[in-house]
Coordinates of C-alpha atoms and ligand atoms in Angstrom, one line a residue:
M412 CA 118.2 -31.7 -69.6
R413 CA 118.5 -28.2 -71.0
I414 CA 121.8 -27.4 -72.7
T415 CA 123.2 -24.2 -74.3
L416 CA 123.9 -23.8 -78.0
E417 CA 127.7 -24.1 -77.3
Q418 CA 127.2 -27.4 -75.5
A419 CA 125.0 -28.7 -78.4
Q420 CA 127.7 -27.8 -80.9
K421 CA 130.3 -29.7 -78.8
L422 CA 128.1 -32.7 -78.4
L423 CA 127.3 -32.9 -82.1
K424 CA 130.9 -32.6 -83.0
A425 CA 131.8 -35.4 -80.6
G426 CA 129.2 -37.7 -82.4
N427 CA 126.3 -37.3 -80.0
V428 CA 122.5 -36.8 -80.7
V429 CA 120.8 -33.7 -79.2
G430 CA 117.3 -32.2 -79.3
L431 CA 117.0 -28.9 -81.1
P432 CA 114.1 -26.4 -81.7
T433 CA 112.9 -25.5 -85.1
E434 CA 110.0 -23.3 -86.1
T435 CA 108.0 -26.5 -87.1
V436 CA 108.6 -29.1 -84.4
Y437 CA 111.7 -30.1 -82.3
G438 CA 114.2 -32.3 -84.0
L439 CA 116.7 -35.0 -83.0
A440 CA 120.0 -33.9 -84.5
A441 CA 123.2 -35.6 -85.6
S442 CA 126.0 -34.4 -87.8
I443 CA 125.8 -35.6 -91.4
R444 CA 129.4 -36.6 -90.8
C445 CA 128.6 -39.2 -88.1
P446 CA 126.9 -42.3 -89.4
K447 CA 127.1 -43.9 -85.9
A448 CA 125.2 -40.9 -84.4
I449 CA 122.6 -41.1 -87.3
A450 CA 122.2 -44.9 -86.5
H451 CA 121.6 -43.9 -82.9
I452 CA 118.7 -41.6 -83.9
F453 CA 116.9 -44.6 -85.5
F454 CA 117.5 -46.6 -82.3
L455 CA 116.3 -43.8 -79.9
K456 CA 113.1 -43.2 -81.9
G457 CA 112.4 -46.8 -82.6
R458 CA 112.2 -45.7 -86.3
P459 CA 112.2 -48.3 -89.1
S460 CA 115.5 -48.1 -91.0
N461 CA 113.6 -47.7 -94.4
N462 CA 112.2 -44.3 -93.3
P463 CA 114.8 -41.7 -94.4
L464 CA 115.7 -38.5 -92.5
I465 CA 115.7 -34.8 -93.6
I466 CA 119.0 -33.0 -94.0
H467 CA 119.0 -29.5 -92.5
V468 CA 121.3 -26.9 -94.0
A469 CA 122.0 -23.2 -93.3
S470 CA 121.2 -22.1 -96.9
A471 CA 120.0 -23.3 -100.3
Q472 CA 123.6 -22.9 -101.5
D473 CA 124.7 -25.7 -99.2
I474 CA 122.6 -28.2 -101.1
L475 CA 124.1 -27.7 -104.5
S476 CA 127.2 -29.8 -103.9
Y477 CA 125.0 -32.8 -102.9
A478 CA 122.5 -32.6 -105.8
L479 CA 122.8 -34.7 -109.0
T480 CA 120.4 -32.4 -110.8
I481 CA 118.4 -29.2 -109.8
P482 CA 114.8 -29.5 -110.8
D483 CA 112.9 -26.5 -112.4
D484 CA 111.9 -23.8 -110.0
F485 CA 114.1 -25.0 -107.2
H486 CA 115.7 -21.6 -106.8
K487 CA 112.3 -19.9 -106.9
L488 CA 111.0 -22.2 -104.1
A489 CA 114.1 -21.7 -102.1
A490 CA 113.9 -17.9 -102.4
A491 CA 110.2 -17.8 -101.5
F492 CA 110.1 -20.3 -98.6
W493 CA 113.6 -20.7 -97.0
P494 CA 114.4 -20.4 -94.3
G495 CA 111.0 -22.0 -93.5
P496 CA 108.7 -25.0 -93.3
L497 CA 109.5 -26.4 -96.8
T498 CA 111.4 -29.7 -97.5
L499 CA 112.5 -30.5 -101.1
V500 CA 113.4 -34.0 -102.2
L501 CA 116.2 -34.0 -104.8
P502 CA 118.3 -36.7 -106.7
I503 CA 121.7 -36.7 -105.0
I504 CA 125.3 -37.8 -105.6
A505 CA 125.0 -41.0 -103.6
D506 CA 128.5 -41.1 -102.0
K507 CA 128.1 -37.6 -100.5
I508 CA 125.4 -38.6 -98.1
P509 CA 125.6 -41.6 -95.7
A510 CA 123.2 -44.3 -97.0
I511 CA 121.7 -44.7 -93.5
A512 CA 120.4 -41.1 -93.5
R513 CA 118.6 -41.5 -96.8
A514 CA 117.5 -45.2 -96.2
G515 CA 119.5 -46.2 -99.3
L516 CA 117.4 -44.1 -101.7
P517 CA 119.0 -42.2 -104.6
T518 CA 117.3 -39.0 -103.4
A519 CA 117.5 -37.0 -100.2
A520 CA 115.2 -34.5 -98.5
F521 CA 116.6 -31.0 -97.6
R522 CA 115.3 -28.1 -95.5
V523 CA 116.6 -24.7 -94.4
P524 CA 114.8 -24.2 -91.0
A525 CA 113.9 -20.8 -89.7
H526 CA 114.6 -20.9 -86.0
D527 CA 117.5 -18.5 -85.0
Y528 CA 119.2 -21.1 -82.8
I529 CA 119.4 -23.8 -85.4
Q530 CA 120.5 -21.4 -88.0
K531 CA 123.4 -20.5 -85.8
L532 CA 124.3 -24.2 -85.2
L533 CA 124.0 -25.1 -88.9
T534 CA 126.4 -22.2 -89.7
H535 CA 129.0 -23.5 -87.3
S536 CA 128.4 -27.3 -87.4
G537 CA 127.5 -27.9 -91.0
P538 CA 124.5 -30.0 -92.2
L539 CA 122.5 -31.8 -89.5
V540 CA 120.4 -34.9 -90.1
M541 CA 117.2 -34.5 -88.1
P542 CA 113.8 -36.2 -87.7
S543 CA 111.1 -35.0 -85.5
A544 CA 112.0 -35.5 -81.8
N545 CA 109.3 -37.9 -80.8
L546 CA 109.1 -41.7 -80.3
S547 CA 108.1 -43.3 -83.6
G548 CA 104.4 -43.2 -84.1
K549 CA 103.7 -40.7 -81.3
P550 CA 102.7 -37.0 -81.6
S551 CA 105.7 -34.7 -82.5
A552 CA 107.3 -32.5 -79.9
T553 CA 106.6 -28.7 -79.9
S554 CA 108.4 -27.9 -76.7
A555 CA 111.7 -28.9 -75.0
A556 CA 109.6 -30.6 -72.2
H557 CA 107.9 -32.8 -74.8
V558 CA 111.4 -34.0 -76.0
E559 CA 112.4 -34.8 -72.4
N560 CA 109.1 -36.7 -71.9
D561 CA 109.9 -39.0 -74.7
F562 CA 113.7 -39.4 -74.3
G563 CA 114.2 -38.9 -70.5
Q564 CA 115.0 -35.9 -68.3
D565 CA 118.7 -36.4 -68.9
F566 CA 118.4 -36.2 -72.7
P567 CA 120.2 -33.0 -73.9
V568 CA 117.9 -30.5 -75.5
V569 CA 118.3 -26.8 -76.4
E570 CA 115.4 -24.7 -75.0
G571 CA 114.0 -22.7 -77.9
G572 CA 110.5 -22.0 -76.7
Q573 CA 107.3 -23.3 -78.2
C574 CA 107.5 -24.0 -81.9
T575 CA 105.7 -21.2 -83.8
R576 CA 104.3 -23.4 -86.6
G577 CA 103.7 -26.6 -84.6
M578 CA 103.3 -28.7 -87.8
E579 CA 106.1 -30.4 -89.7
S580 CA 107.4 -29.0 -93.0
T581 CA 105.5 -29.6 -96.2
I582 CA 107.5 -32.0 -98.5
L583 CA 107.7 -31.5 -102.2
L584 CA 109.1 -34.0 -104.7
W585 CA 109.8 -33.5 -108.4
K586 CA 107.9 -36.0 -110.5
D587 CA 106.7 -36.0 -114.2
D588 CA 107.9 -32.4 -114.7
R589 CA 106.0 -31.0 -111.7
W590 CA 106.4 -30.6 -108.0
C591 CA 103.9 -32.7 -106.0
I592 CA 103.3 -32.8 -102.2
V593 CA 104.3 -36.0 -100.6
R594 CA 103.6 -34.8 -97.1
L595 CA 101.2 -32.0 -96.2
G596 CA 102.6 -29.7 -93.5
A597 CA 102.8 -26.1 -92.4
L598 CA 102.5 -24.8 -96.0
A599 CA 99.3 -25.5 -97.9
S600 CA 99.1 -26.5 -101.6
I601 CA 97.7 -23.0 -102.4
D602 CA 100.7 -21.3 -100.9
F603 CA 102.8 -22.5 -103.8
Q604 CA 100.5 -21.0 -106.5
P605 CA 102.1 -17.6 -106.7
V606 CA 105.6 -19.1 -107.0
L607 CA 105.0 -22.1 -109.3
G608 CA 101.9 -20.9 -111.1
Y609 CA 100.1 -24.1 -110.0
S610 CA 99.0 -25.7 -106.7
P611 CA 100.9 -29.0 -106.4
V612 CA 98.7 -32.1 -106.1
V613 CA 98.8 -34.0 -102.9
H614 CA 100.2 -37.4 -103.7
E615 CA 98.3 -40.4 -102.3
E616 CA 100.8 -42.8 -101.0
E617 CA 101.1 -46.3 -102.6
I618 CA 102.4 -49.2 -100.5
D619 CA 104.5 -50.8 -103.3
T620 CA 106.3 -47.7 -104.4
P621 CA 106.1 -45.1 -101.7
L622 CA 107.4 -41.6 -102.7
C623 CA 107.6 -40.6 -99.0
P624 CA 108.2 -43.8 -97.0
G625 CA 107.3 -42.1 -93.6
Q626 CA 103.7 -41.6 -94.8
L627 CA 103.1 -45.3 -94.6
Y628 CA 103.6 -45.6 -90.9
R629 CA 101.3 -45.0 -88.0
H630 CA 101.8 -41.4 -86.8
Y631 CA 101.0 -38.7 -84.3
A632 CA 98.9 -41.1 -82.2
P633 CA 98.4 -40.6 -78.4
K634 CA 97.4 -43.6 -76.3
A635 CA 93.9 -42.2 -76.0
K636 CA 91.4 -43.5 -78.5
L637 CA 90.4 -40.5 -80.8
V638 CA 86.9 -40.3 -82.4
L639 CA 86.6 -37.7 -85.1
K640 CA 83.1 -36.0 -85.3
E641 CA 81.8 -33.4 -87.7
N642 CA 78.8 -32.9 -85.5
I643 CA 79.8 -33.2 -81.9
S644 CA 76.9 -31.5 -80.0
G645 CA 75.4 -34.6 -78.4
Y646 CA 78.6 -36.1 -77.0
D647 CA 79.2 -36.1 -73.3
G648 CA 82.7 -37.5 -72.9
V649 CA 86.1 -35.7 -73.2
V650 CA 86.0 -33.3 -76.1
V651 CA 88.9 -31.8 -78.1
G652 CA 87.4 -28.6 -79.4
F653 CA 87.6 -24.8 -79.7
D654 CA 87.6 -21.8 -77.3
D655 CA 84.8 -20.1 -79.3
R656 CA 82.4 -23.0 -79.2
H657 CA 80.2 -24.5 -76.4
Y658 CA 80.1 -28.1 -75.5
P659 CA 77.3 -28.2 -73.0
H660 CA 77.4 -32.0 -72.4
A661 CA 81.2 -32.4 -72.3
E662 CA 82.8 -33.9 -69.3
R663 CA 86.0 -32.0 -70.0
V664 CA 87.2 -29.8 -73.0
F665 CA 90.8 -29.7 -74.3
S666 CA 91.1 -26.6 -76.5
L667 CA 92.9 -26.3 -79.8
G668 CA 92.3 -22.5 -79.7
N669 CA 90.0 -20.5 -81.9
S670 CA 88.1 -22.3 -84.7
Q671 CA 88.7 -19.4 -87.0
C672 CA 92.5 -19.6 -86.8
A673 CA 94.1 -22.6 -88.5
E674 CA 97.6 -21.3 -87.5
E675 CA 96.7 -21.4 -83.8
V676 CA 95.2 -24.8 -84.1
A677 CA 98.2 -26.2 -85.9
Q678 CA 100.5 -24.8 -83.3
R679 CA 98.6 -26.3 -80.4
L680 CA 97.6 -29.7 -81.9
Y681 CA 100.4 -31.9 -80.8
A682 CA 100.5 -30.4 -77.3
V683 CA 96.8 -31.2 -76.9
L684 CA 97.2 -34.8 -78.1
R685 CA 100.1 -35.2 -75.6
D686 CA 98.0 -33.6 -72.8
L687 CA 95.3 -36.3 -73.3
D688 CA 97.9 -38.9 -72.3
T689 CA 99.2 -36.8 -69.4
Y690 CA 95.7 -36.6 -68.0
G691 CA 95.1 -40.3 -68.5
V692 CA 92.2 -39.8 -71.0
K693 CA 91.2 -43.1 -72.5
K694 CA 88.8 -41.7 -75.2
A695 CA 88.2 -38.3 -76.7
Y696 CA 85.8 -36.9 -79.3
I697 CA 87.4 -34.4 -81.7
D698 CA 85.4 -31.6 -83.0
M699 CA 86.1 -31.8 -86.8
N700 CA 83.5 -29.2 -87.9
I701 CA 86.4 -27.4 -89.6
P702 CA 87.1 -26.4 -93.2
H703 CA 89.1 -28.8 -95.5
D704 CA 91.1 -26.2 -97.4
G705 CA 94.5 -24.5 -96.8
L706 CA 96.2 -25.4 -93.5
W707 CA 93.0 -27.1 -92.4
A708 CA 93.8 -29.9 -94.9
T709 CA 97.0 -30.6 -92.9
I710 CA 95.1 -30.6 -89.6
W711 CA 92.6 -33.1 -91.1
E712 CA 95.4 -35.3 -92.3
R713 CA 97.1 -35.3 -88.9
M714 CA 93.9 -36.0 -87.0
K715 CA 93.0 -38.9 -89.4
K716 CA 96.4 -40.4 -88.9
A717 CA 96.4 -39.8 -85.1
S718 CA 93.0 -41.6 -84.8
S719 CA 93.6 -44.4 -87.2
C720 CA 95.5 -46.8 -85.0
A721 CA 94.1 -50.2 -84.3
E722 CA 92.3 -49.3 -81.1
S723 CA 90.8 -46.1 -82.5
N724 CA 87.7 -45.3 -84.6
L725 CA 87.5 -42.9 -87.5
A726 CA 83.9 -41.7 -87.5
Ligands
LIG943 O1 109.4 -30.0 -90.0 C1 110.1 -31.0 -90.2 O2 110.2 -31.5 -91.4 C2 110.7 -31.7 -89.0 C3 111.8 -30.8 -88.4 C4 112.5 -31.4 -87.3 O3 112.6 -30.3 -89.5 N1 111.3 -33.0 -89.4 C5 110.5 -34.1 -89.7 O4 111.2 -35.2 -89.9 O5 109.3 -34.0 -89.7 P1 110.6 -36.7 -89.9 O6 111.8 -37.6 -89.9 O7 109.7 -36.8 -88.8 O8 109.9 -36.8 -91.3 C6 110.6 -36.8 -92.4 C7 109.8 -37.3 -93.6 C8 109.5 -38.8 -93.5 O9 108.1 -39.0 -93.8 C9 110.4 -39.3 -94.6 O10 109.8 -40.5 -95.2 C10 110.5 -38.2 -95.6 O11 110.6 -37.1 -94.8 N2 111.7 -38.3 -96.4 C11 113.0 -38.1 -96.0 N3 113.8 -38.4 -97.1 C12 113.1 -38.6 -98.1 C13 113.3 -38.9 -99.5 N4 114.5 -39.0 -100.0 N5 112.2 -39.1 -100.3 C14 111.0 -39.0 -99.9 N6 110.7 -38.8 -98.6 C15 111.7 -38.6 -97.7
LIG944 MG1 108.1 -37.4 -87.6

């Protein structure tokens, strides 16, 4: 059910959960002041309680009162990338943020999103806790219709158009005197070079001591079995590929856009994965003849995760 910004503001104030657009993906929002509403987010998504949520704020200034310490280059990163698809994990003053939102961790993740509507809401409503607006484990939502598909036609969501980035924010965490990437996203490692003077390493998640708990879970997966192929020419089933390539044997092609434009592919990826289920596709071959650098690294990571569920193969 589409609602206005004013309705969203009232619902949030009254302790409800609403769907909101951001430039990355749609989010399920609750006020940071309403632990009950935050608990309801975990219930709605079917999200494990040890997977913390990102706190969205109107400006970097709004983070300072929560932070225990401010790591080096925080202000440089904020000035360069906010509002935008960057999330920073900081040590926090524990009693200022409900434990349920941060899964009991001594840190919290913060982001200043770029979408005009959510900027307006944050200015009026204060900080909002907000995971991606999809059922846990499923592809993220990049349109209001995707949110309604997952949570029902009566679920309140603000219509904000198609997300321009289509990929979640990149998450940086301060460790051993450097920032490292704990989740790849709309910003690539190389994008940080001019600001930090180095490209942060992408942290490989460890089960015992995860730096970003969400990375351990099954993610982004449609019901369809996905098979990743770097050479797809001989396959005759359903293909997920590109507008500028030919798949002479394919039974049907779902297009991710132009193979020369990572931004376009990122923007369309979740919608295409969702389309596979809408059309009842049981198995699809994914054309992975794509680069590994820049934003393509994020696309690789998402495709590997989406295809790595029990019933899928990673070729
Ligand atoms: O673009 C985005 O980041 C979107 C939009 C809605 O802002 N949000 C999003 O939220 O992707 P979610 O909940 O789907 O993913 C949040 C990730 C999870 O992997 C979680 O483990 C990690 O952030 N995270 C949250 N708090 C953390 C913390 N204190 N330390 C490490 N990782 C944290
Ligand atoms: Mg998510």
